[in-house]
Amino acid sequence: MKKIAFLLLAIFTIRSVQSQTKKSKHMKKKILFVVTSHDKKGSTGEDTGYYLGEVSHPWEVLHKAGYEIDFVSPKGGTPPVDGFDLKDPVNKEFWESKDKSKIENSLQPSQVDPNNYSTIFYAGGHGAMWDFADNTELAGIASKIYENGGIVAAVCHGPAGLVNVKLNNGKYLVDGKKINAFTNEEETEVKLADVVPFLLEDKLKERGAQFEKSGLWQNHVVTDQRVITGQNPQSAKSVGEAILKELHK
């Protein structure tokens, strides 16, 4: 009887340790949100920035799941915000949370240690088209997080941050992966196809992405080998849910 009791105790202890290890693995590392520092739509003079709903809706999913979120932008400090609609209850919740002060004091890329993060998420907003793609520091952070076994995610114009991310094998991160983002048709619909510095769908295809898309303003999210992308603002919450699902695999 003593041997059986000892064996059962040992099994319970091992399972408890495994459970705690699994929980620790999921919860110990933070999530990094990337937002644009760019505030104008090219030569139009129209204001832009990060799109608030594309931050708040994934934030709500991940925040409620217990993850700590940090914010980084190409220039650091207070980034410009677009889509500022506090009638959206999720936007209002985010804007009244403690994390509002974190996004208004966003980190510079040089202040970020990729080893502290399980996930990097690029929020959209048209500003991202001007300052995400060529930011080598942010690309290096994303590459390191991914090579560490982490998740790279983006929504709408956020995937502009993925077009120049290269892995240690020299290949582009998106090469051969199912990816989506703001489509050519959506860019044409908002009359900015001739304003943005490049068409995001075309650029991702150039990098070898297997581009997927749905119709205008449809929720579309795809996950492929720890890379999660969403098509438009309507996809923002679903991207957060996909990140959470991937984190708990």
PDB file of C-alpha atoms in Angstrom:
ATOM      1  CA  MET A   1       0.000   0.000   0.000  1.00  0.00           C
ATOM      2  CA  LYS A   2       2.844   2.381   0.839  1.00  0.00           C
ATOM      3  CA  LYS A   3       4.411   1.766  -2.588  1.00  0.00           C
ATOM      4  CA  ILE A   4       1.088   2.463  -4.337  1.00  0.00           C
ATOM      5  CA  ALA A   5       0.538   5.630  -2.303  1.00  0.00           C
ATOM      6  CA  PHE A   6       4.090   6.774  -3.062  1.00  0.00           C
ATOM      7  CA  LEU A   7       3.602   6.051  -6.779  1.00  0.00           C
ATOM      8  CA  LEU A   8       0.325   7.962  -6.889  1.00  0.00           C
ATOM      9  CA  LEU A   9       1.956  10.899  -5.090  1.00  0.00           C
ATOM     10  CA  ALA A  10       4.838  10.888  -7.568  1.00  0.00           C
ATOM     11  CA  ILE A  11       2.463  10.862 -10.542  1.00  0.00           C
ATOM     12  CA  PHE A  12       0.434  13.707  -9.045  1.00  0.00           C
ATOM     13  CA  THR A  13       3.589  15.732  -8.409  1.00  0.00           C
ATOM     14  CA  ILE A  14       4.894  15.227 -11.949  1.00  0.00           C
ATOM     15  CA  ARG A  15       1.565  16.234 -13.474  1.00  0.00           C
ATOM     16  CA  SER A  16       1.338  19.265 -11.223  1.00  0.00           C
ATOM     17  CA  VAL A  17       4.829  20.388 -12.244  1.00  0.00           C
ATOM     18  CA  GLN A  18       4.015  19.808 -15.922  1.00  0.00           C
ATOM     19  CA  SER A  19       0.824  21.826 -15.565  1.00  0.00           C
ATOM     20  CA  GLN A  20       2.637  24.685 -13.856  1.00  0.00           C
ATOM     21  CA  THR A  21       5.398  24.579 -16.477  1.00  0.00           C
ATOM     22  CA  LYS A  22       2.833  24.740 -19.266  1.00  0.00           C
ATOM     23  CA  LYS A  23       1.040  27.614 -17.557  1.00  0.00           C
ATOM     24  CA  SER A  24       4.340  29.413 -16.972  1.00  0.00           C
ATOM     25  CA  LYS A  25       5.326  28.939 -20.596  1.00  0.00           C
ATOM     26  CA  HIS A  26       2.145  30.617 -21.752  1.00  0.00           C
ATOM     27  CA  MET A  27       1.967  33.395 -19.182  1.00  0.00           C
ATOM     28  CA  LYS A  28       5.530  34.498 -18.417  1.00  0.00           C
ATOM     29  CA  LYS A  29       6.228  36.340 -21.653  1.00  0.00           C
ATOM     30  CA  LYS A  30       4.559  39.567 -22.677  1.00  0.00           C
ATOM     31  CA  ILE A  31       2.947  40.561 -25.985  1.00  0.00           C
ATOM     32  CA  LEU A  32       4.310  43.457 -28.016  1.00  0.00           C
ATOM     33  CA  PHE A  33       1.907  45.668 -29.996  1.00  0.00           C
ATOM     34  CA  VAL A  34       3.438  47.761 -32.782  1.00  0.00           C
ATOM     35  CA  VAL A  35       1.739  51.019 -33.816  1.00  0.00           C
ATOM     36  CA  THR A  36       2.663  53.591 -36.451  1.00  0.00           C
ATOM     37  CA  SER A  37       4.280  56.970 -35.795  1.00  0.00           C
ATOM     38  CA  HIS A  38       3.199  58.364 -39.174  1.00  0.00           C
ATOM     39  CA  ASP A  39       0.370  60.920 -39.143  1.00  0.00           C
ATOM     40  CA  LYS A  40      -0.364  61.920 -42.769  1.00  0.00           C
ATOM     41  CA  LYS A  41      -1.748  60.073 -45.790  1.00  0.00           C
ATOM     42  CA  GLY A  42       0.992  60.935 -48.252  1.00  0.00           C
ATOM     43  CA  SER A  43       0.515  64.235 -50.094  1.00  0.00           C
ATOM     44  CA  THR A  44      -3.223  64.431 -49.305  1.00  0.00           C
ATOM     45  CA  GLY A  45      -2.653  66.228 -46.022  1.00  0.00           C
ATOM     46  CA  GLU A  46      -5.277  63.999 -44.397  1.00  0.00           C
ATOM     47  CA  ASP A  47      -4.580  62.812 -40.869  1.00  0.00           C
ATOM     48  CA  THR A  48      -3.912  59.175 -40.104  1.00  0.00           C
ATOM     49  CA  GLY A  49      -2.194  57.051 -37.475  1.00  0.00           C
ATOM     50  CA  TYR A  50      -2.850  53.683 -35.855  1.00  0.00           C
ATOM     51  CA  TYR A  51      -6.490  52.597 -36.065  1.00  0.00           C
ATOM     52  CA  LEU A  52      -7.851  52.507 -32.527  1.00  0.00           C
ATOM     53  CA  GLY A  53     -10.176  49.524 -33.033  1.00  0.00           C
ATOM     54  CA  GLU A  54      -7.318  47.454 -34.414  1.00  0.00           C
ATOM     55  CA  VAL A  55      -5.517  47.936 -31.115  1.00  0.00           C
ATOM     56  CA  SER A  56      -8.454  47.798 -28.703  1.00  0.00           C
ATOM     57  CA  HIS A  57     -10.216  44.679 -29.976  1.00  0.00           C
ATOM     58  CA  PRO A  58      -7.167  42.348 -29.937  1.00  0.00           C
ATOM     59  CA  TRP A  59      -6.103  44.021 -26.668  1.00  0.00           C
ATOM     60  CA  GLU A  60      -9.437  43.176 -25.044  1.00  0.00           C
ATOM     61  CA  VAL A  61      -9.101  39.471 -25.917  1.00  0.00           C
ATOM     62  CA  LEU A  62      -5.500  39.173 -24.737  1.00  0.00           C
ATOM     63  CA  HIS A  63      -5.793  41.478 -21.724  1.00  0.00           C
ATOM     64  CA  LYS A  64      -8.747  39.530 -20.350  1.00  0.00           C
ATOM     65  CA  ALA A  65      -6.759  36.327 -20.816  1.00  0.00           C
ATOM     66  CA  GLY A  66      -4.135  37.715 -18.430  1.00  0.00           C
ATOM     67  CA  TYR A  67      -1.385  38.769 -20.822  1.00  0.00           C
ATOM     68  CA  GLU A  68       0.667  41.895 -20.226  1.00  0.00           C
ATOM     69  CA  ILE A  69       0.954  44.079 -23.315  1.00  0.00           C
ATOM     70  CA  ASP A  70       3.656  46.597 -24.207  1.00  0.00           C
ATOM     71  CA  PHE A  71       3.577  49.097 -27.066  1.00  0.00           C
ATOM     72  CA  VAL A  72       6.323  50.145 -29.452  1.00  0.00           C
ATOM     73  CA  SER A  73       6.319  52.586 -32.372  1.00  0.00           C
ATOM     74  CA  PRO A  74       9.042  53.559 -34.848  1.00  0.00           C
ATOM     75  CA  LYS A  75       9.647  56.900 -33.095  1.00  0.00           C
ATOM     76  CA  GLY A  76       8.454  56.002 -29.601  1.00  0.00           C
ATOM     77  CA  GLY A  77       6.444  58.414 -27.476  1.00  0.00           C
ATOM     78  CA  THR A  78       2.841  59.343 -28.294  1.00  0.00           C
ATOM     79  CA  PRO A  79       1.715  57.894 -31.632  1.00  0.00           C
ATOM     80  CA  PRO A  80      -1.057  59.475 -33.726  1.00  0.00           C
ATOM     81  CA  VAL A  81      -4.450  57.789 -33.514  1.00  0.00           C
ATOM     82  CA  ASP A  82      -7.100  57.346 -36.200  1.00  0.00           C
ATOM     83  CA  GLY A  83     -10.604  55.892 -36.028  1.00  0.00           C
ATOM     84  CA  PHE A  84     -11.096  57.531 -32.631  1.00  0.00           C
ATOM     85  CA  ASP A  85     -14.591  56.355 -31.798  1.00  0.00           C
ATOM     86  CA  LEU A  86     -15.437  56.051 -28.118  1.00  0.00           C
ATOM     87  CA  LYS A  87     -18.987  54.994 -28.966  1.00  0.00           C
ATOM     88  CA  ASP A  88     -17.366  51.626 -29.549  1.00  0.00           C
ATOM     89  CA  PRO A  89     -17.428  50.195 -25.997  1.00  0.00           C
ATOM     90  CA  VAL A  90     -14.189  48.264 -26.537  1.00  0.00           C
ATOM     91  CA  ASN A  91     -12.391  51.417 -27.681  1.00  0.00           C
ATOM     92  CA  LYS A  92     -13.765  53.195 -24.594  1.00  0.00           C
ATOM     93  CA  GLU A  93     -12.621  50.389 -22.299  1.00  0.00           C
ATOM     94  CA  PHE A  94      -9.104  50.514 -23.721  1.00  0.00           C
ATOM     95  CA  TRP A  95      -8.946  54.309 -23.619  1.00  0.00           C
ATOM     96  CA  GLU A  96      -9.931  54.294 -19.939  1.00  0.00           C
ATOM     97  CA  SER A  97      -7.535  51.484 -19.004  1.00  0.00           C
ATOM     98  CA  LYS A  98      -4.031  51.714 -17.578  1.00  0.00           C
ATOM     99  CA  ASP A  99      -2.675  50.637 -20.949  1.00  0.00           C
ATOM    100  CA  LYS A 100      -3.694  53.976 -22.466  1.00  0.00           C
ATOM    101  CA  SER A 101      -0.700  55.551 -20.711  1.00  0.00           C
ATOM    102  CA  LYS A 102       1.530  52.782 -22.074  1.00  0.00           C
ATOM    103  CA  ILE A 103       0.517  53.411 -25.676  1.00  0.00           C
ATOM    104  CA  GLU A 104       0.894  57.162 -25.183  1.00  0.00           C
ATOM    105  CA  ASN A 105       4.421  56.517 -23.943  1.00  0.00           C
ATOM    106  CA  SER A 106       5.281  53.838 -26.472  1.00  0.00           C
ATOM    107  CA  LEU A 107       8.739  52.327 -26.485  1.00  0.00           C
ATOM    108  CA  GLN A 108      11.326  52.989 -29.154  1.00  0.00           C
ATOM    109  CA  PRO A 109      12.523  49.834 -30.978  1.00  0.00           C
ATOM    110  CA  SER A 110      15.954  50.184 -29.352  1.00  0.00           C
ATOM    111  CA  GLN A 111      14.308  49.777 -25.925  1.00  0.00           C
ATOM    112  CA  VAL A 112      12.756  46.401 -26.777  1.00  0.00           C
ATOM    113  CA  ASP A 113      14.316  43.062 -25.789  1.00  0.00           C
ATOM    114  CA  PRO A 114      12.709  40.467 -28.093  1.00  0.00           C
ATOM    115  CA  ASN A 115      13.454  37.703 -25.584  1.00  0.00           C
ATOM    116  CA  ASN A 116      10.790  39.129 -23.260  1.00  0.00           C
ATOM    117  CA  TYR A 117       7.951  38.556 -25.713  1.00  0.00           C
ATOM    118  CA  SER A 118       5.965  35.558 -26.916  1.00  0.00           C
ATOM    119  CA  THR A 119       4.196  37.527 -29.634  1.00  0.00           C
ATOM    120  CA  ILE A 120       4.563  40.621 -31.771  1.00  0.00           C
ATOM    121  CA  PHE A 121       1.406  42.129 -33.235  1.00  0.00           C
ATOM    122  CA  TYR A 122       1.373  44.887 -35.858  1.00  0.00           C
ATOM    123  CA  ALA A 123      -1.776  47.018 -35.676  1.00  0.00           C
ATOM    124  CA  GLY A 124      -3.003  48.745 -38.804  1.00  0.00           C
ATOM    125  CA  GLY A 125      -4.002  52.240 -39.760  1.00  0.00           C
ATOM    126  CA  HIS A 126      -2.835  53.808 -43.012  1.00  0.00           C
ATOM    127  CA  GLY A 127       0.208  55.356 -41.326  1.00  0.00           C
ATOM    128  CA  ALA A 128       1.759  51.885 -41.159  1.00  0.00           C
ATOM    129  CA  MET A 129       2.241  51.979 -44.923  1.00  0.00           C
ATOM    130  CA  TRP A 130       4.845  54.717 -44.557  1.00  0.00           C
ATOM    131  CA  ASP A 131       6.939  53.650 -41.560  1.00  0.00           C
ATOM    132  CA  PHE A 132       6.636  49.887 -40.976  1.00  0.00           C
ATOM    133  CA  ALA A 133       8.149  48.207 -44.034  1.00  0.00           C
ATOM    134  CA  ASP A 134      11.590  49.825 -43.984  1.00  0.00           C
ATOM    135  CA  ASN A 135      12.115  49.843 -40.220  1.00  0.00           C
ATOM    136  CA  THR A 136      14.990  47.402 -39.838  1.00  0.00           C
ATOM    137  CA  GLU A 137      14.902  47.492 -36.037  1.00  0.00           C
ATOM    138  CA  LEU A 138      11.283  46.362 -35.894  1.00  0.00           C
ATOM    139  CA  ALA A 139      11.953  43.718 -38.561  1.00  0.00           C
ATOM    140  CA  GLY A 140      14.822  42.407 -36.441  1.00  0.00           C
ATOM    141  CA  ILE A 141      12.603  42.225 -33.356  1.00  0.00           C
ATOM    142  CA  ALA A 142       9.930  40.303 -35.263  1.00  0.00           C
ATOM    143  CA  SER A 143      12.487  37.907 -36.725  1.00  0.00           C
ATOM    144  CA  LYS A 144      13.994  37.216 -33.291  1.00  0.00           C
ATOM    145  CA  ILE A 145      10.604  36.586 -31.665  1.00  0.00           C
ATOM    146  CA  TYR A 146       9.676  34.201 -34.470  1.00  0.00           C
ATOM    147  CA  GLU A 147      13.022  32.387 -34.388  1.00  0.00           C
ATOM    148  CA  ASN A 148      12.530  32.011 -30.617  1.00  0.00           C
ATOM    149  CA  GLY A 149       9.347  30.049 -31.346  1.00  0.00           C
ATOM    150  CA  GLY A 150       7.021  32.999 -30.902  1.00  0.00           C
ATOM    151  CA  ILE A 151       4.105  34.352 -32.885  1.00  0.00           C
ATOM    152  CA  VAL A 152       4.073  37.139 -35.472  1.00  0.00           C
ATOM    153  CA  ALA A 153       0.664  38.696 -36.125  1.00  0.00           C
ATOM    154  CA  ALA A 154      -0.768  41.682 -37.967  1.00  0.00           C
ATOM    155  CA  VAL A 155      -4.056  43.130 -39.172  1.00  0.00           C
ATOM    156  CA  CYS A 156      -5.201  45.350 -42.054  1.00  0.00           C
ATOM    157  CA  HIS A 157      -2.215  47.584 -42.994  1.00  0.00           C
ATOM    158  CA  GLY A 158      -0.178  46.094 -40.150  1.00  0.00           C
ATOM    159  CA  PRO A 159       1.273  43.393 -42.441  1.00  0.00           C
ATOM    160  CA  ALA A 160       3.314  46.204 -44.023  1.00  0.00           C
ATOM    161  CA  GLY A 161       5.620  45.429 -41.101  1.00  0.00           C
ATOM    162  CA  LEU A 162       6.126  41.881 -42.403  1.00  0.00           C
ATOM    163  CA  VAL A 163       7.180  42.570 -45.995  1.00  0.00           C
ATOM    164  CA  ASN A 164      10.896  42.905 -45.202  1.00  0.00           C
ATOM    165  CA  VAL A 165      11.208  40.519 -42.253  1.00  0.00           C
ATOM    166  CA  LYS A 166      13.829  37.901 -43.061  1.00  0.00           C
ATOM    167  CA  LEU A 167      14.667  34.735 -41.140  1.00  0.00           C
ATOM    168  CA  ASN A 168      18.070  33.235 -40.375  1.00  0.00           C
ATOM    169  CA  ASN A 169      17.818  31.069 -43.489  1.00  0.00           C
ATOM    170  CA  GLY A 170      17.689  34.214 -45.634  1.00  0.00           C
ATOM    171  CA  LYS A 171      14.065  33.751 -46.677  1.00  0.00           C
ATOM    172  CA  TYR A 172      11.302  36.265 -46.135  1.00  0.00           C
ATOM    173  CA  LEU A 173       9.046  35.401 -43.208  1.00  0.00           C
ATOM    174  CA  VAL A 174       5.948  35.398 -45.417  1.00  0.00           C
ATOM    175  CA  ASP A 175       7.514  33.300 -48.197  1.00  0.00           C
ATOM    176  CA  GLY A 176       5.361  30.233 -48.820  1.00  0.00           C
ATOM    177  CA  LYS A 177       2.910  31.069 -46.028  1.00  0.00           C
ATOM    178  CA  LYS A 178      -0.803  31.812 -46.258  1.00  0.00           C
ATOM    179  CA  ILE A 179      -1.121  35.531 -45.573  1.00  0.00           C
ATOM    180  CA  ASN A 180      -3.774  38.185 -45.872  1.00  0.00           C
ATOM    181  CA  ALA A 181      -3.990  41.939 -45.372  1.00  0.00           C
ATOM    182  CA  PHE A 182      -5.830  45.000 -46.659  1.00  0.00           C
ATOM    183  CA  THR A 183      -6.594  44.074 -50.258  1.00  0.00           C
ATOM    184  CA  ASN A 184      -6.082  45.952 -53.511  1.00  0.00           C
ATOM    185  CA  GLU A 185      -9.870  46.184 -53.872  1.00  0.00           C
ATOM    186  CA  GLU A 186     -10.245  47.710 -50.401  1.00  0.00           C
ATOM    187  CA  GLU A 187      -7.451  50.221 -51.086  1.00  0.00           C
ATOM    188  CA  THR A 188      -9.184  51.191 -54.313  1.00  0.00           C
ATOM    189  CA  GLU A 189     -12.524  51.464 -52.501  1.00  0.00           C
ATOM    190  CA  VAL A 190     -11.113  54.027 -50.040  1.00  0.00           C
ATOM    191  CA  LYS A 191      -9.498  55.898 -52.974  1.00  0.00           C
ATOM    192  CA  LEU A 192      -5.943  55.576 -51.667  1.00  0.00           C
ATOM    193  CA  ALA A 193      -4.491  53.069 -54.145  1.00  0.00           C
ATOM    194  CA  ASP A 194      -2.545  55.889 -55.805  1.00  0.00           C
ATOM    195  CA  VAL A 195      -1.562  57.505 -52.486  1.00  0.00           C
ATOM    196  CA  VAL A 196       0.030  54.686 -50.488  1.00  0.00           C
ATOM    197  CA  PRO A 197       3.712  54.013 -51.315  1.00  0.00           C
ATOM    198  CA  PHE A 198       2.877  50.475 -52.451  1.00  0.00           C
ATOM    199  CA  LEU A 199      -0.080  48.119 -52.614  1.00  0.00           C
ATOM    200  CA  LEU A 200       0.213  45.775 -49.661  1.00  0.00           C
ATOM    201  CA  GLU A 201      -1.352  42.780 -51.371  1.00  0.00           C
ATOM    202  CA  ASP A 202       1.033  43.082 -54.330  1.00  0.00           C
ATOM    203  CA  LYS A 203       4.113  43.508 -52.131  1.00  0.00           C
ATOM    204  CA  LEU A 204       3.290  40.457 -50.021  1.00  0.00           C
ATOM    205  CA  LYS A 205       2.839  38.399 -53.169  1.00  0.00           C
ATOM    206  CA  GLU A 206       6.247  39.632 -54.392  1.00  0.00           C
ATOM    207  CA  ARG A 207       7.723  38.288 -51.167  1.00  0.00           C
ATOM    208  CA  GLY A 208       6.295  34.830 -51.895  1.00  0.00           C
ATOM    209  CA  ALA A 209       3.175  34.981 -49.745  1.00  0.00           C
ATOM    210  CA  GLN A 210       0.197  32.820 -50.669  1.00  0.00           C
ATOM    211  CA  PHE A 211      -2.237  35.689 -50.440  1.00  0.00           C
ATOM    212  CA  GLU A 212      -5.798  34.907 -49.333  1.00  0.00           C
ATOM    213  CA  LYS A 213      -8.717  37.310 -49.239  1.00  0.00           C
ATOM    214  CA  SER A 214     -12.441  37.690 -48.917  1.00  0.00           C
ATOM    215  CA  GLY A 215     -14.777  40.381 -50.251  1.00  0.00           C
ATOM    216  CA  LEU A 216     -14.736  44.001 -49.141  1.00  0.00           C
ATOM    217  CA  TRP A 217     -14.802  44.491 -45.352  1.00  0.00           C
ATOM    218  CA  GLN A 218     -15.307  40.792 -44.611  1.00  0.00           C
ATOM    219  CA  ASN A 219     -13.751  39.258 -41.515  1.00  0.00           C
ATOM    220  CA  HIS A 220     -10.893  37.068 -42.759  1.00  0.00           C
ATOM    221  CA  VAL A 221      -8.061  35.698 -40.602  1.00  0.00           C
ATOM    222  CA  VAL A 222      -5.486  33.085 -41.501  1.00  0.00           C
ATOM    223  CA  THR A 223      -2.927  31.273 -39.338  1.00  0.00           C
ATOM    224  CA  ASP A 224       0.074  29.539 -40.908  1.00  0.00           C
ATOM    225  CA  GLN A 225       3.175  28.373 -39.027  1.00  0.00           C
ATOM    226  CA  ARG A 226       2.799  30.876 -36.164  1.00  0.00           C
ATOM    227  CA  VAL A 227       2.092  33.790 -38.512  1.00  0.00           C
ATOM    228  CA  ILE A 228      -1.412  35.246 -38.060  1.00  0.00           C
ATOM    229  CA  THR A 229      -2.861  37.893 -40.363  1.00  0.00           C
ATOM    230  CA  GLY A 230      -6.220  39.623 -40.686  1.00  0.00           C
ATOM    231  CA  GLN A 231      -7.640  41.476 -43.677  1.00  0.00           C
ATOM    232  CA  ASN A 232      -9.219  44.658 -42.306  1.00  0.00           C
ATOM    233  CA  PRO A 233     -10.605  46.398 -39.183  1.00  0.00           C
ATOM    234  CA  GLN A 234     -13.477  43.904 -39.115  1.00  0.00           C
ATOM    235  CA  SER A 235     -10.898  41.150 -38.532  1.00  0.00           C
ATOM    236  CA  ALA A 236      -9.191  42.721 -35.508  1.00  0.00           C
ATOM    237  CA  LYS A 237     -10.941  40.812 -32.716  1.00  0.00           C
ATOM    238  CA  SER A 238     -10.590  37.537 -34.615  1.00  0.00           C
ATOM    239  CA  VAL A 239      -6.840  38.119 -34.901  1.00  0.00           C
ATOM    240  CA  GLY A 240      -6.686  38.514 -31.120  1.00  0.00           C
ATOM    241  CA  GLU A 241      -8.616  35.277 -30.692  1.00  0.00           C
ATOM    242  CA  ALA A 242      -6.299  33.492 -33.134  1.00  0.00           C
ATOM    243  CA  ILE A 243      -3.250  34.729 -31.217  1.00  0.00           C
ATOM    244  CA  LEU A 244      -4.743  33.450 -27.962  1.00  0.00           C
ATOM    245  CA  LYS A 245      -5.496  30.068 -29.510  1.00  0.00           C
ATOM    246  CA  GLU A 246      -1.943  29.793 -30.859  1.00  0.00           C
ATOM    247  CA  LEU A 247      -0.444  30.768 -27.493  1.00  0.00           C
ATOM    248  CA  HIS A 248      -2.305  27.971 -25.763  1.00  0.00           C
ATOM    249  CA  LYS A 249      -1.381  25.193 -28.135  1.00  0.00           C
TER     250      LYS A 249
END
